[in-house]
Amino acid sequence: MPINDALLNVGLSHYLILSALLFTLGLLGVLLRRNVIVILMSIELMLNAVNITFVAFSRYSPTANMDGQAMVFFVMTIAAAEAAVGLALATTIFKKFREVNIRYFEHLKG
Amino acid sequence: MQAEFLFAILLLAPLIGFIINGLRWKSKNYLLAGSIATGAVAISFIAAVLVVMKLFGADAPKAVTVEYFKWMAVGGLEVPVAFVIDHISALMVLVVTGVGTLIHLFSIGYMSHDERPSKYFAYLNFFLFNMLLLILGENLLLMFVGWEGVGLCSYLLIGFWFSDKEKAAAGMKAFVTNRIGDAGFLLGIFTIFFLLGTVSFDEIISKVAGMPVEVGWSGPITLAALFLFIGAMGKSAQIPLYVWLPDAMAGPTPVSALIHAATMVTAGVYMIVRLSPLFILAPNALHVVAVVGAATAVFAATIGITQFDIKKVLAYSTVSQLGFMFLACGVGAFGAAMFHLVTHAFFKALMFLGSGSVIHAMHEEQDIRKMGGLKKYLPITHATFVVGWIAIIGIPPFAGFFSKDEILWKAFSSPLGHKGLWAAGVIGAACTAFYMTRLMALTFWGKPRFDEHKTHPHEAPPSMAIPLIVLAILSAIGGFMGIPHVIGEILPGHPGNWLEHWLAGSIAAPAGEAHGSAIMEWILMGISVSIAGLAALLAFSFYVIEPDRPKQWAARLPGLHRLLENKYFVDEFYFERIINPLVSGSKALWAFVDVNFIDRATFVVGDFVRGMGSTARTLQTGNMQQYALYISIAIALMFVYLLEGPKRLAELFGG
């Protein structure tokens, strides 16, 4: 049974499909949501989608390559730093306008 | 001492003087400024003497050369900053620094009432530095740097009293006229480099050494020589580029003495003498030089007869004397040209300084019609001026006699000479005697024509009198360095022609036999001296014995008098035929070509860029999410391109 087969035997493509879905969700969040906090969360989602691909490729690599696993740690570190900066910006925006709507970032335009 | 060290002092002393006086340009302390400037030049003179001493002696080198560093090396062109003192530049450097020191000294007294003495002395020092570059530079490019530098200083000093519009315009005229000559000089340098692949004097001379004499007009050497002569025409005020020199008298009188009589204007002659081995290969170019020189000598002398400004008379005299030098160059008598250059520097500097003393005494009056009888007020100036007068009209044994007579003799006897050139020279000499005597008569002799109760002429202070006396002595005895053989033979001890001997190895001589015998030389000498003497006597009778006669003669020959008084209408001609058409042509080009084509083209480009900008500006909204969208779309398209190739990408856009 092909459908059962596809559902039971989880392989690389499943991970990639999941990752793509998560990435698209994140991207849509970034593009469409107005709340800065949600946008930051969406970015995290995109980053983690990428992490999934990294790990998946590492796991299914024929030579048992650990590079992808290592890369994930870097991505997580960067994500933490990015979140810190982004939240700081969000806090500043909130202090000024009592709201964290992305449109207030237009005021940064020179 | 080391040559490098001496050359550095020689060159840098005036430059340092310039910097010191230039930095304190606001100071009105003329004594301090003048002392610094004079001291700088005096140091330079001493250094020059010390270097020149190296050339004397049994096994002395022919030239002292120093090379400081490489200036530029481009392709086949390699130009070092190198300086040389050989037998030619030794004469010139001594004259320039020696006479320069005297004129600086004179300036201290002359500029004592001026508003900006520091600036004046700074310019004067800077001029001297550039002049030394011109003289000592070992290649044409260094010479050109000095050549331009002296032109700049000349401009600055002619227009020194620039609040007077006419004086500022005179400076401009000198600068622009010189530019024309400079263009010729540059073309000459290019031609030489193209032809010989070098700009160093030493290499040029050794490379042309074996070349055959060029017969035609279009040979490269003839071309180079003619181009260089155009440069010399501009700097040394020859027809047709002489017009700036008379106007240059707008500057302070010591400037006229230093720049426009003794040193800068002789640069053209010096350059030709320097390159004499090149010029000698182009006899046709030399003929041009000789004819232009002879024509200028006569032409300027005739104008000098009718001028009433004391400095203008001397200016036309300078133009005429420079003509004599070019006449000498043109007949291949480069030694005679150098000789006249040196003696002329003495007596003309003397006369200019003398006229400065007169002008100073008469409270800035320059019109000789309002002078007369100054002999009793200015005894020293008069006495020294008399020496200069005798020297220039060529009465033996004063300096001018020897040098002018050598030129006339060479014009007659040289293989490149011609009887016509000799005759022109004699006419020029006669006119010179006439107008100089007229100048003496109107200025110093006769009855005063100014109000003796209002104007009290005073004799020059010592700082002005000393240079006059020294130059008078030099004008009197300067000629003995070049005693002609025919005279030397009958003198006790048979003095030889020292100058000829000194220059013999450094300058070229025309090929072929000189014609004319010793008796001929005596006869011609007698003729030229007696004609000059007669002209002087005639002028004496005109202006001292019967002061009414000039007016009668002017009335009898109204056309000629008008022509001479208006300087042959050359300035008017230039304005009418060259300058005005050029200006109106340029204006037409501006109104039509510039506005309609060039301006429009730049506007079109500008509008295009601005249009692009205003389109692109709409993309920058400040909306972050819009930016994110652009980025996402671009990345998506990039993936399509990378994975599917350009074809699929084109299909996406409906292609």
Short mmCIF file of N, CA and C in Angstrom, two decimals, chain A residues 11-20 48-72, chain B residues 639 643:
data_model
loop_
_atom_site.label_atom_id
_atom_site.label_comp_id
_atom_site.label_asym_id
_atom_site.label_seq_id
_atom_site.Cartn_x
_atom_site.Cartn_y
_atom_site.Cartn_z
N GLY A 11 11.18 9.00 5.84
CA GLY A 11 12.52 9.17 5.23
C GLY A 11 12.91 10.63 5.13
N LEU A 12 13.92 10.88 4.36
CA LEU A 12 14.46 12.24 4.24
C LEU A 12 13.42 13.22 3.72
N SER A 13 12.65 12.78 2.71
CA SER A 13 11.70 13.72 2.09
C SER A 13 10.67 14.21 3.10
N HIS A 14 10.31 13.34 4.06
CA HIS A 14 9.35 13.80 5.07
C HIS A 14 9.89 14.97 5.84
N TYR A 15 11.12 14.83 6.24
CA TYR A 15 11.73 15.93 7.01
C TYR A 15 11.76 17.19 6.17
N LEU A 16 12.12 17.04 4.90
CA LEU A 16 12.24 18.23 4.05
C LEU A 16 10.89 18.89 3.83
N ILE A 17 9.85 18.05 3.69
CA ILE A 17 8.51 18.62 3.50
C ILE A 17 8.10 19.37 4.75
N LEU A 18 8.36 18.77 5.90
CA LEU A 18 8.03 19.44 7.17
C LEU A 18 8.75 20.77 7.26
N SER A 19 10.02 20.68 6.93
CA SER A 19 10.84 21.89 7.02
C SER A 19 10.29 22.97 6.10
N ALA A 20 9.94 22.58 4.88
CA ALA A 20 9.43 23.57 3.93
C ALA A 20 8.14 24.17 4.43
N ASN A 48 14.34 27.51 12.69
CA ASN A 48 14.25 26.12 13.13
C ASN A 48 13.90 25.19 11.98
N ALA A 49 13.15 25.73 11.03
CA ALA A 49 12.88 24.93 9.83
C ALA A 49 14.19 24.59 9.14
N VAL A 50 15.04 25.57 9.07
CA VAL A 50 16.36 25.31 8.46
C VAL A 50 17.12 24.29 9.28
N ASN A 51 17.01 24.42 10.60
CA ASN A 51 17.72 23.47 11.47
C ASN A 51 17.30 22.04 11.18
N ILE A 52 16.02 21.88 10.95
CA ILE A 52 15.51 20.53 10.68
C ILE A 52 16.18 19.97 9.43
N THR A 53 16.29 20.80 8.36
CA THR A 53 16.96 20.31 7.14
C THR A 53 18.40 19.93 7.42
N PHE A 54 19.06 20.79 8.21
CA PHE A 54 20.46 20.48 8.55
C PHE A 54 20.59 19.12 9.18
N VAL A 55 19.76 18.91 10.22
CA VAL A 55 19.87 17.66 10.96
C VAL A 55 19.49 16.48 10.08
N ALA A 56 18.42 16.68 9.27
CA ALA A 56 17.96 15.59 8.42
C ALA A 56 19.05 15.18 7.44
N PHE A 57 19.64 16.18 6.78
CA PHE A 57 20.70 15.85 5.82
C PHE A 57 21.86 15.17 6.51
N SER A 58 22.16 15.63 7.74
CA SER A 58 23.27 15.03 8.47
C SER A 58 22.96 13.56 8.77
N ARG A 59 21.74 13.31 9.22
CA ARG A 59 21.33 11.95 9.61
C ARG A 59 21.35 11.01 8.41
N TYR A 60 20.88 11.49 7.25
CA TYR A 60 20.76 10.61 6.09
C TYR A 60 21.99 10.64 5.19
N SER A 61 23.00 11.37 5.62
CA SER A 61 24.21 11.41 4.82
C SER A 61 24.86 10.04 4.79
N PRO A 62 25.26 9.54 3.64
CA PRO A 62 25.83 8.19 3.57
C PRO A 62 27.16 8.09 4.31
N THR A 63 27.84 9.18 4.54
CA THR A 63 29.14 9.11 5.19
C THR A 63 29.07 9.48 6.65
N ALA A 64 27.83 9.53 7.24
CA ALA A 64 27.66 9.90 8.64
C ALA A 64 28.37 11.20 8.97
N ASN A 65 28.05 12.21 8.16
CA ASN A 65 28.69 13.52 8.33
C ASN A 65 28.03 14.29 9.46
N MET A 66 28.84 14.81 10.41
CA MET A 66 28.29 15.53 11.55
C MET A 66 28.26 17.05 11.35
N ASP A 67 28.65 17.50 10.19
CA ASP A 67 28.73 18.95 9.97
C ASP A 67 27.38 19.62 10.18
N GLY A 68 26.32 19.02 9.68
CA GLY A 68 25.00 19.62 9.81
C GLY A 68 24.60 19.77 11.26
N GLN A 69 24.90 18.75 12.07
CA GLN A 69 24.58 18.81 13.50
C GLN A 69 25.29 19.99 14.15
N ALA A 70 26.55 20.15 13.80
CA ALA A 70 27.33 21.25 14.39
C ALA A 70 26.75 22.59 13.97
N MET A 71 26.34 22.67 12.71
CA MET A 71 25.85 23.93 12.19
C MET A 71 24.62 24.41 12.95
N VAL A 72 23.81 23.45 13.39
CA VAL A 72 22.59 23.79 14.12
C VAL A 72 22.90 24.62 15.36
N PHE B 639 16.29 30.78 -6.90
CA PHE B 639 16.22 29.32 -6.85
C PHE B 639 15.70 28.75 -8.15
N LEU B 643 17.91 26.15 -10.20
CA LEU B 643 17.47 24.76 -10.33
C LEU B 643 16.93 24.44 -11.72
#
